[in-house]
Coordinates of C-alpha atoms and ligand atoms in Angstrom, one line a residue:
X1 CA 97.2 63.1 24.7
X2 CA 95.9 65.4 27.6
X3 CA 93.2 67.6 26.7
X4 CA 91.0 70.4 28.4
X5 CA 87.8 69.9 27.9
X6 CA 85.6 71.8 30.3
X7 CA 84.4 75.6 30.3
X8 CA 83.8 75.5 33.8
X9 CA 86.7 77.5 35.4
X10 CA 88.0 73.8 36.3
X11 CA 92.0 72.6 34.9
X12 CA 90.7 68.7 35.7
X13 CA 92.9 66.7 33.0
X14 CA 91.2 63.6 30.9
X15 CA 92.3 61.2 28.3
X16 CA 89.3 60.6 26.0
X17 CA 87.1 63.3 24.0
X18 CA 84.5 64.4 25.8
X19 CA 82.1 63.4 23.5
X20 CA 79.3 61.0 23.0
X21 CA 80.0 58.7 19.7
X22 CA 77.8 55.7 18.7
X23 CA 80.2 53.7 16.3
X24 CA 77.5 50.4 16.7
X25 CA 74.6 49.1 17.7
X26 CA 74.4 48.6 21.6
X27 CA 75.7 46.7 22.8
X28 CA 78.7 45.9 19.7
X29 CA 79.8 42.5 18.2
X30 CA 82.5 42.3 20.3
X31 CA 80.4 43.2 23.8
X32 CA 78.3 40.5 23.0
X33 CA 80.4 38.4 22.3
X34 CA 82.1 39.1 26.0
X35 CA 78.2 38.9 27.3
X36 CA 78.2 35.3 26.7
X37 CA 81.4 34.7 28.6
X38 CA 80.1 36.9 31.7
X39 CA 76.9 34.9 31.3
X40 CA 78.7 31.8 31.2
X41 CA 80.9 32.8 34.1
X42 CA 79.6 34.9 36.4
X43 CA 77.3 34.0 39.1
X44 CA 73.4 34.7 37.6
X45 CA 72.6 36.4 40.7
X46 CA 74.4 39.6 39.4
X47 CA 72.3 42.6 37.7
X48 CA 73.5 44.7 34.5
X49 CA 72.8 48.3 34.1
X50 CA 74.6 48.4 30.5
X51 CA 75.4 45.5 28.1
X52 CA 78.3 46.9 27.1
X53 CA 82.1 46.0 28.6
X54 CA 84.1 49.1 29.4
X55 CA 87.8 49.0 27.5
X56 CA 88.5 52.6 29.5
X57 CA 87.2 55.4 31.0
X58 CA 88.0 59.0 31.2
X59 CA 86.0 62.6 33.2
X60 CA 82.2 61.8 31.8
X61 CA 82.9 59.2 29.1
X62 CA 83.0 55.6 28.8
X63 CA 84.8 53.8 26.1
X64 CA 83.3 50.3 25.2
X65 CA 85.5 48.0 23.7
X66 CA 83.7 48.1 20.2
X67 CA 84.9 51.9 20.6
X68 CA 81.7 53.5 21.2
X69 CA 81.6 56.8 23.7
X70 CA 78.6 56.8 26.2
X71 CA 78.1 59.9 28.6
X72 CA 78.1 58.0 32.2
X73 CA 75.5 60.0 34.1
X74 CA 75.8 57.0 36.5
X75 CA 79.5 57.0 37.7
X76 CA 79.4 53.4 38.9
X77 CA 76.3 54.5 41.1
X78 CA 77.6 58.0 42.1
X79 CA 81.3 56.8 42.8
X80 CA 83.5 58.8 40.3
X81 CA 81.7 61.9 41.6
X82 CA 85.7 63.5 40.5
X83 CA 85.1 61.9 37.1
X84 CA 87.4 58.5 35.5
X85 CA 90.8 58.2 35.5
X86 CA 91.6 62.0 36.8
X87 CA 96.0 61.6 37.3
X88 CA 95.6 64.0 41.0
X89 CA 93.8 60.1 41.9
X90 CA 95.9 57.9 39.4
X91 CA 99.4 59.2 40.2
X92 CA 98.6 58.7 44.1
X93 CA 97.8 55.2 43.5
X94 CA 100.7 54.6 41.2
X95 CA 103.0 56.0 43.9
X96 CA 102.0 54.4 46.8
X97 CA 101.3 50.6 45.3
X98 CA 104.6 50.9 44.0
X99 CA 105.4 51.8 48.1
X100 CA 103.4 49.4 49.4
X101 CA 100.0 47.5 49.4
X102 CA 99.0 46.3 52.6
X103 CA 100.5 46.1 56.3
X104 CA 96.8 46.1 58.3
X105 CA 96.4 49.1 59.8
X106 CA 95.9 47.1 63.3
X107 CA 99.0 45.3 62.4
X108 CA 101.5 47.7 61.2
X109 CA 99.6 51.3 60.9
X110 CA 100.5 53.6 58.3
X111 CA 100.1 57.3 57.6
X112 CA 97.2 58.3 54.8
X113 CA 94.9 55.7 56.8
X114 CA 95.4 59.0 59.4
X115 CA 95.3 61.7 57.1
X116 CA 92.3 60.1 55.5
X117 CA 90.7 60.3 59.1
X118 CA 91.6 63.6 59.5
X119 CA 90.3 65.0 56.4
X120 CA 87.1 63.4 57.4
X121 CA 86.7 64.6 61.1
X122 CA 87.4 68.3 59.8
X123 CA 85.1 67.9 56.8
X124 CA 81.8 66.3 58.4
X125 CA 79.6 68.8 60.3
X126 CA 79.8 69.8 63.2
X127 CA 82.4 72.2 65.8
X128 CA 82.7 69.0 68.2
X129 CA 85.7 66.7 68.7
X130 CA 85.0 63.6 66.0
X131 CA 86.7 60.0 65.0
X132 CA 87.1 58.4 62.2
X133 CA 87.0 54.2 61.6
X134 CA 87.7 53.1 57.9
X135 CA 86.5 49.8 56.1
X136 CA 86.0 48.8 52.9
X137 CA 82.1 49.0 52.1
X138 CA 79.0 51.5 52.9
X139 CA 77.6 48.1 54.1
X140 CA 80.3 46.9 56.4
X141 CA 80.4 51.0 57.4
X142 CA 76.5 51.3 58.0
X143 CA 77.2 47.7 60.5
X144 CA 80.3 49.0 62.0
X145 CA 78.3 52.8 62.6
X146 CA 75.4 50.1 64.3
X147 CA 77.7 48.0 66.3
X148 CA 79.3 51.5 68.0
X149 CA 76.0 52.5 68.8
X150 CA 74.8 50.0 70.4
X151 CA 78.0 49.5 72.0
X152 CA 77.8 53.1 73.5
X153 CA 74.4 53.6 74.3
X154 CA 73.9 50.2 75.4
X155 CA 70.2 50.0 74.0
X156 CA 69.5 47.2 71.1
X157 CA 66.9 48.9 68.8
X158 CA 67.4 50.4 65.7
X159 CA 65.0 52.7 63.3
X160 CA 65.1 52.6 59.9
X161 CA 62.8 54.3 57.4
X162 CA 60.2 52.9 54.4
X163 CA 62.2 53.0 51.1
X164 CA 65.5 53.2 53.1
X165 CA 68.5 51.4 51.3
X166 CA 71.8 50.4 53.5
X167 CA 73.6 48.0 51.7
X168 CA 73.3 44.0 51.1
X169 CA 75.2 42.3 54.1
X170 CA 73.0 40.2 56.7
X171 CA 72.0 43.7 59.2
X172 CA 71.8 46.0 56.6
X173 CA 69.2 43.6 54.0
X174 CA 67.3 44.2 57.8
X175 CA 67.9 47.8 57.2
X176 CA 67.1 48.1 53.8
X177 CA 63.2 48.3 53.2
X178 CA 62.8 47.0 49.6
X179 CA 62.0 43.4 49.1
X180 CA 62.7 42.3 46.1
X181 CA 65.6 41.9 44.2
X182 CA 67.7 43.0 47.8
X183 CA 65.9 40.9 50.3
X184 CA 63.8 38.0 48.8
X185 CA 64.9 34.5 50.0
X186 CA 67.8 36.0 51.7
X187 CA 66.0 35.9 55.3
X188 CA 66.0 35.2 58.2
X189 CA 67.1 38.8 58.9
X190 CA 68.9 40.3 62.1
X191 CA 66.4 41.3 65.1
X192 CA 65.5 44.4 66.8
X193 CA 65.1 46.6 63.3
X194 CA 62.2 48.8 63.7
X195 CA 60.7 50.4 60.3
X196 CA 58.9 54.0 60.2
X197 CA 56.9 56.1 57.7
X198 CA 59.1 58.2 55.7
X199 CA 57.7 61.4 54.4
X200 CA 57.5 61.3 50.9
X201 CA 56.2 64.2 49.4
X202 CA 54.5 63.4 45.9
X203 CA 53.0 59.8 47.5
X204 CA 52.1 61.3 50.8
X205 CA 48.5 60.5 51.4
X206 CA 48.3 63.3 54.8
X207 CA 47.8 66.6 54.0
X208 CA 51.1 68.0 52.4
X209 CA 50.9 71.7 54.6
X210 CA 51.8 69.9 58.0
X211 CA 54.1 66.5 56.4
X212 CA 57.0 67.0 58.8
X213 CA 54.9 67.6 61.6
X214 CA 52.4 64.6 60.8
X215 CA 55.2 62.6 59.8
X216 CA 57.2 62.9 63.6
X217 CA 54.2 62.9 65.1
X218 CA 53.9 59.4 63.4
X219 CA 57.3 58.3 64.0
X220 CA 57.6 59.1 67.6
X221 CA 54.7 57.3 68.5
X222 CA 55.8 54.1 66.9
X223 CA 59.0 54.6 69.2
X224 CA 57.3 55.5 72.2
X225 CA 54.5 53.3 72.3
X226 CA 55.8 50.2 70.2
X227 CA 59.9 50.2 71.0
X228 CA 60.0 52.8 74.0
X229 CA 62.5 55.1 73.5
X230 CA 64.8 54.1 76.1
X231 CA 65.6 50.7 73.9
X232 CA 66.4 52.8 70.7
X233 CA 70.3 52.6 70.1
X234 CA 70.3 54.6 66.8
X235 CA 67.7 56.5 63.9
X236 CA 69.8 55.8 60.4
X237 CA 68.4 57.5 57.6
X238 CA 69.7 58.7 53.9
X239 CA 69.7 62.3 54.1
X240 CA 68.0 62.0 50.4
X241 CA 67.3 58.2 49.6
X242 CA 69.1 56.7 47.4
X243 CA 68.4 53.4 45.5
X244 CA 64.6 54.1 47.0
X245 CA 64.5 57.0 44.4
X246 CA 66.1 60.3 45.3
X247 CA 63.2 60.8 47.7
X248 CA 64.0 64.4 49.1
X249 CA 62.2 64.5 53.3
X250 CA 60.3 68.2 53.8
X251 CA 61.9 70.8 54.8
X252 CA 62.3 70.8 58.6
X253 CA 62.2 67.3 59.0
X254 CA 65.8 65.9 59.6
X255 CA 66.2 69.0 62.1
X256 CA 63.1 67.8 64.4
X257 CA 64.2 64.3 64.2
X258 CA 67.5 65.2 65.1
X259 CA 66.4 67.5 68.1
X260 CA 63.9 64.2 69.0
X261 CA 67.1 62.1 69.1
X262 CA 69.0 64.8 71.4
X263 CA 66.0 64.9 73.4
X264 CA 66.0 60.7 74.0
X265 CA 69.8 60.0 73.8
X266 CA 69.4 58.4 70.8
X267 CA 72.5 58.3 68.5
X268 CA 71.6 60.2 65.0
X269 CA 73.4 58.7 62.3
X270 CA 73.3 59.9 58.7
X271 CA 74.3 56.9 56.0
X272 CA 75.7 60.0 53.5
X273 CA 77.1 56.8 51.3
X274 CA 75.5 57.9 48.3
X275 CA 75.1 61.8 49.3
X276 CA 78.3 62.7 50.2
X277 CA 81.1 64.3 48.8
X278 CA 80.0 67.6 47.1
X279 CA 77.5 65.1 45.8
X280 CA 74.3 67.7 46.3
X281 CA 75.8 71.0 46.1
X282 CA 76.9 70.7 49.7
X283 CA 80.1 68.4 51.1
X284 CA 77.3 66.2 52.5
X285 CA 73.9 66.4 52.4
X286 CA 72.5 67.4 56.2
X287 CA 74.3 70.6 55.6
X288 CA 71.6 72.0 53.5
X289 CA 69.5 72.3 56.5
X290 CA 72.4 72.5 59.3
X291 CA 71.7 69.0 60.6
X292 CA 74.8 67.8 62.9
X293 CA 74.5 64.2 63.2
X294 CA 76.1 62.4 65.7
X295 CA 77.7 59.5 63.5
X296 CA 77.5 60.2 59.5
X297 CA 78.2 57.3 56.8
X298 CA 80.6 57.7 54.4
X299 CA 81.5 54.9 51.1
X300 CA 81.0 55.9 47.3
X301 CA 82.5 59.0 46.5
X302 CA 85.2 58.9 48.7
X303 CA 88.0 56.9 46.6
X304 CA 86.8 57.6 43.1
X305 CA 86.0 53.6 43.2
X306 CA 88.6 52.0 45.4
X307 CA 87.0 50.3 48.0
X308 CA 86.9 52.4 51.0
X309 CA 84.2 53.9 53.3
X310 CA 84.0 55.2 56.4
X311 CA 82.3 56.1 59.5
X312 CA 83.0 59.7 61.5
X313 CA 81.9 60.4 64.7
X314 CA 81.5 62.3 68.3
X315 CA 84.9 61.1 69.9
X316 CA 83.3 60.0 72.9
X317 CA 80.8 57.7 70.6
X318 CA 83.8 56.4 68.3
X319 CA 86.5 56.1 71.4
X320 CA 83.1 54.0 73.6
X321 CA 84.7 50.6 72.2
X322 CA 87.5 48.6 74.2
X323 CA 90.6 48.1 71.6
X324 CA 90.7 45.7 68.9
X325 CA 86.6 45.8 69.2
X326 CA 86.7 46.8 65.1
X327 CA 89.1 46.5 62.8
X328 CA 89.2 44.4 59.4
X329 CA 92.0 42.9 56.8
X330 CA 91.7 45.6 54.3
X331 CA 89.9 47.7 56.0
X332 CA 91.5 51.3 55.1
X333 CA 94.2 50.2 52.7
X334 CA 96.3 52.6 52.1
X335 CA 96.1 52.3 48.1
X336 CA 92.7 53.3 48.6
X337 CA 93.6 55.6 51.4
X338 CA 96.0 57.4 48.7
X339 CA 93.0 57.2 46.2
X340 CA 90.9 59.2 48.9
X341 CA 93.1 61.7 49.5
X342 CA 93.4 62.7 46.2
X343 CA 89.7 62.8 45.8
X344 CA 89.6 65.4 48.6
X345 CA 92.1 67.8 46.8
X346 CA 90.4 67.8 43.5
X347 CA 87.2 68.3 45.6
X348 CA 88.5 71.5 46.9
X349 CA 90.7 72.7 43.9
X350 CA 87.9 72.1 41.3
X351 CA 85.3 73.8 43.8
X352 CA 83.5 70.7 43.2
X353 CA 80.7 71.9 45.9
X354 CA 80.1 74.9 43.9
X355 CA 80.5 72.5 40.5
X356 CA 77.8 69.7 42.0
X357 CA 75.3 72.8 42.5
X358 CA 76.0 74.1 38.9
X359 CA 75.1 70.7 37.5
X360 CA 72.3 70.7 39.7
X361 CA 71.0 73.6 37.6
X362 CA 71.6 72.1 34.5
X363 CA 70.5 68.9 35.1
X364 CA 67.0 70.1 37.3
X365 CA 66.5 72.9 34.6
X366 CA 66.4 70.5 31.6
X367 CA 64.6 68.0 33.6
X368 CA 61.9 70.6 34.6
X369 CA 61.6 71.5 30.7
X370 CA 60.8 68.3 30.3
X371 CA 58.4 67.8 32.9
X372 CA 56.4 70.5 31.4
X373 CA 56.4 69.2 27.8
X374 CA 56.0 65.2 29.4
X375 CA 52.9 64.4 31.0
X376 CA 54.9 61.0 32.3
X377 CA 56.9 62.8 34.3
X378 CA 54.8 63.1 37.7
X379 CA 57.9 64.8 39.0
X380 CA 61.4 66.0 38.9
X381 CA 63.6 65.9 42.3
X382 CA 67.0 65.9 44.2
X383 CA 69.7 68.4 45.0
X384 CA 73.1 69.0 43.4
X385 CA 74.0 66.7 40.9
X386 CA 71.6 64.0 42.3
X387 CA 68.5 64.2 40.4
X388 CA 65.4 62.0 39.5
X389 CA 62.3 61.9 37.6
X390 CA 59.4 59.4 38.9
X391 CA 57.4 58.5 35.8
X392 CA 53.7 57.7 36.3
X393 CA 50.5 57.1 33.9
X394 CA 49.7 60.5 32.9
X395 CA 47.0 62.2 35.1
X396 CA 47.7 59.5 37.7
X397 CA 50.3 58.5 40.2
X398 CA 50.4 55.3 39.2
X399 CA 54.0 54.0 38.9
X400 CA 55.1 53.6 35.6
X401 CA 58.2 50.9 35.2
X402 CA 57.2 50.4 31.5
X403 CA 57.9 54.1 30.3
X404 CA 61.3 53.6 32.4
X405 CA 62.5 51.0 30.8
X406 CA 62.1 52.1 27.7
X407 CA 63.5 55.9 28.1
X408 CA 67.0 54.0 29.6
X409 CA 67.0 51.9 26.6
X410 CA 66.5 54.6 24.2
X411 CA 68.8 56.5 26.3
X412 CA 71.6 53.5 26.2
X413 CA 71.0 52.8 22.4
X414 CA 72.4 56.4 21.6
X415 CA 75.1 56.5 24.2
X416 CA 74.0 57.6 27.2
X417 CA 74.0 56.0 30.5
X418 CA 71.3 56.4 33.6
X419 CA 70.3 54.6 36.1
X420 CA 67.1 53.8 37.6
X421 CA 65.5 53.4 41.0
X422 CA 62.5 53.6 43.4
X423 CA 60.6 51.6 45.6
X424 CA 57.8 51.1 42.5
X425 CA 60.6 50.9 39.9
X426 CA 59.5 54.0 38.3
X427 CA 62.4 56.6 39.1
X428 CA 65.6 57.5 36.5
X429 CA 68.1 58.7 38.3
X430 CA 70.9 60.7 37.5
X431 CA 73.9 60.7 39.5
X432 CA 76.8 62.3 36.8
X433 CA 80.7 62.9 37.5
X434 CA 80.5 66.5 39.0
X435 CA 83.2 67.9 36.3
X436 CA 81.1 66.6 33.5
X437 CA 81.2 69.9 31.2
X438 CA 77.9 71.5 30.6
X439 CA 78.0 70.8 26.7
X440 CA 77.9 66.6 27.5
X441 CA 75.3 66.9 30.4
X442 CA 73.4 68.9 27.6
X443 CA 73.9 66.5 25.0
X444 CA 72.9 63.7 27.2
X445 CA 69.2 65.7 27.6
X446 CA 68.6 66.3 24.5
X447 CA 68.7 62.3 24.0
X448 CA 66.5 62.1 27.1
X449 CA 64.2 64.5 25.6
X450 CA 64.2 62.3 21.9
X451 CA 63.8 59.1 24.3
X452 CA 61.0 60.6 25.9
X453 CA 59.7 61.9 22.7
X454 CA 59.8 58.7 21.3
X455 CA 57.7 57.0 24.3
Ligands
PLP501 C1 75.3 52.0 48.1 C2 74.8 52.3 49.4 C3 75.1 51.6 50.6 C4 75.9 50.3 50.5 O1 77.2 50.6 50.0 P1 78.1 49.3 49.5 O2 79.5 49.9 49.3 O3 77.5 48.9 48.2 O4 78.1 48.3 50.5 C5 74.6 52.0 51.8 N1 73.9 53.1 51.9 C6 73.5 53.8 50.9 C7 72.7 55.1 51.0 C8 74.0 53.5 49.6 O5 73.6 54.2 48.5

């Protein structure tokens, strides 16, 4: 049965009540029962957000298999940003497996591995003449957006930022900043990966009235005096941070270092993997402050979880490369190509831009609420409907992983899913499908209010 569930002027279709229901303890006999299997298995070296195993899934609800209903503020890490199982995505896949699977687009091309491309030149900032490549991964898109740019600017250094996350392939563990659980005992790591501050607001230790200035001031003259500009291929950054815990840069900031980049020929690329895709109220995230990167990242929310990412481009960037320079097996599939294209319709016949910012209210008003009732909560951030709260000792800014832990265990015991992140493992994020309807995403704060109630 098809029902309507959301008050949002939206007509998006799902098979499941959207409604939390807790029919057993978390996880169920029969979940645990299927956690000794995966233990048994699966390789050890695997994490779990949930112990629960998902029977099916539907807009903003997942059905375990001992038939509980949890509110996914996660969306398999800000994936199904068009919410589970929508049919505009479902029936395109249907139809085109049924067509065909796989050719290789560098073997036998096909068309939606174009439209795809097109959508995405038209769609990423800026008035300029772009190209598109697609892969399969953000990681294997952040490498191929790397390989480009050294390619075209001939130069070999790249900048990353502190908390920066790119993925978990050899160049982009180099990338990423965290050590541990993404980088320990996985080295030696690629070469000529150079890390800078990044300004982070509530931990700067400058003074907070000149951050961005301070913070380029600081970041130029690591490239000047340490790299020299002239060797600097590419600056990547998140546009917000991601898994290093929705860390929002001042205002002003990604404009100077995109005019500093301009001003040394070096190739600005924004990894928008987790950002993108109406994600934070806008398409992708530099638009909030007009940025126009050069090269911009795309993987997540682009095939509402069929593997497929992207990188977009200046033409004369993307066309640098001598043919057959990039390319891949799968790369671009066109069952995930079909996926993607229905993504982009629902995107703009739900208004999901204008959606993501409405669930930005929700979400950073109820957070806020509690912020001000919570003393734990050292502060609420993000944009859209990609928000966090970094939880700290009270009166301090000490980190405070113990009060996570135990607010996402609360939270999962009554049905609700989040996720957590941060450099200090103190950050919950929440990162919900964008036509989640306003009565769930209230529901689902209430229980974070009683979980942090209950601290
Ligand atoms: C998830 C993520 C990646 C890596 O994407 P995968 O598809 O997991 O390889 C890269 N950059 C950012 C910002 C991400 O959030």
């Amino acid at each position: 049965m098809l029902i309507k569930p959301y008050n949002f002027p939206m007509t998006v279709m799902t098979n499941l009540p959207q409604e939390r229901r807790v029919v057993t303890a978390i996880p169920g006999p029969k979940s645990q029962a299927a956690l000794a299997r995966r233990t048994e298995a699966t390789s050890g070296g695997l994490g779990i957000a949930i112990p629960v195993m998902v029977e099916s899934a539907s807009g903003a609800i997942l059905l375990d298999i001992d038939g509980n209903q949890i509110i996914d503020l996660a969306a398999g890490i800000g994936v199904n940003n068009v919410g589970h199982s929508d049919p505009e995505v479902v029936d395109r896949v249907i139809a085109q497996i049924q067509n065909f699977s796989h050719s290789c687009f560098t073997v036998a091309p096909y068309l939606n591995y174009i439209e795809v491309c097109e959508k995405l030149n038209a769609v990423v900032p800026g008035a300029h003449k772009k190209k598109s490549l697609l892969v399969n991964s953000g990681a294997e898109a952040v490498e191929n957006a790397i390989k480009i740019a050294r390619h075209y600017t001939k130069r070999p250094a790249i900048v990353v930022f502190e908390h920066s996350y790119h993925g978990r392939t050899n160049l982009t563990m180099a990338l990423t900043a965290k050590n541990m659980p993404y980088k320990e005992g996985f080295g030696p790591f690629a070469p000529e990966v150079y890390r800078v501050p990044m300004p982070y607001p509530f931990r700067w230790i400058g003074d907070p009235s000149s951050i961005t200035e301070d913070a380029i001031e600081m970041i130029t003259h690591k490239i000047e005096k340490e790299i020299g500009a002239h060797n600097v291929a590419a600056i990547l950054i998140e546009p917000i941070q991601g898994e290093g815990g929705f860390v929002v840069p001042p205002k002003g900031f990604l404009p100077a270092l995109q005019k500093y980049c301009t001003d040394k020929g070096i190739i600005f690329i924004a990894d928008e993997v987790q950002t993108g895709f109406a994600r934070t109220g806008h398409m992708f995230a530099v638009e909030e402050e007009g940025v126009v990167p050069d090269m911009v990242v795309t993987a997540k929310g682009i095939a509402a979880g069929l593997p497929l990412a992207a990188v977009t481009g200046r033409s004369e960037i993307m066309d640098s490369v001598h043919a057959s320079g990039l390319g891949g097996t799968y790369g671009g599939n066109p069952v995930a190509c079909a996926a993607a294209l229905g993504v982009f319709e629902i995107i703009e016949s739900q208004k999901l831009v204008e959606r993501s910012a409405h669930v930005g209210k929700i979400l950073g008003d109820s957070l806020r609420a509690l912020a001000a009732k919570y003393p734990v909560i050292g502060e609420v951030r993000g944009r859209g409907a990609m928000q966090a709260v970094e939880l700290v000792i009270p009166g301090s800014k000490e980190p405070n992983t113990d009060a996570m832990n135990k607010v996402v265990k609360y939270c999962q015991q009554k049905g609700v899913l989040v996720l957590t992140a941060g450099t200090y493992s103190n950050v919950i994020r929440f990162l919900p499908p964008i036509v989640i309807s306003d009565e769930l995403l209230l529901d689902a704060m209430s229980v974070l209010d009683d979980a942090f109630a209950s601290l």
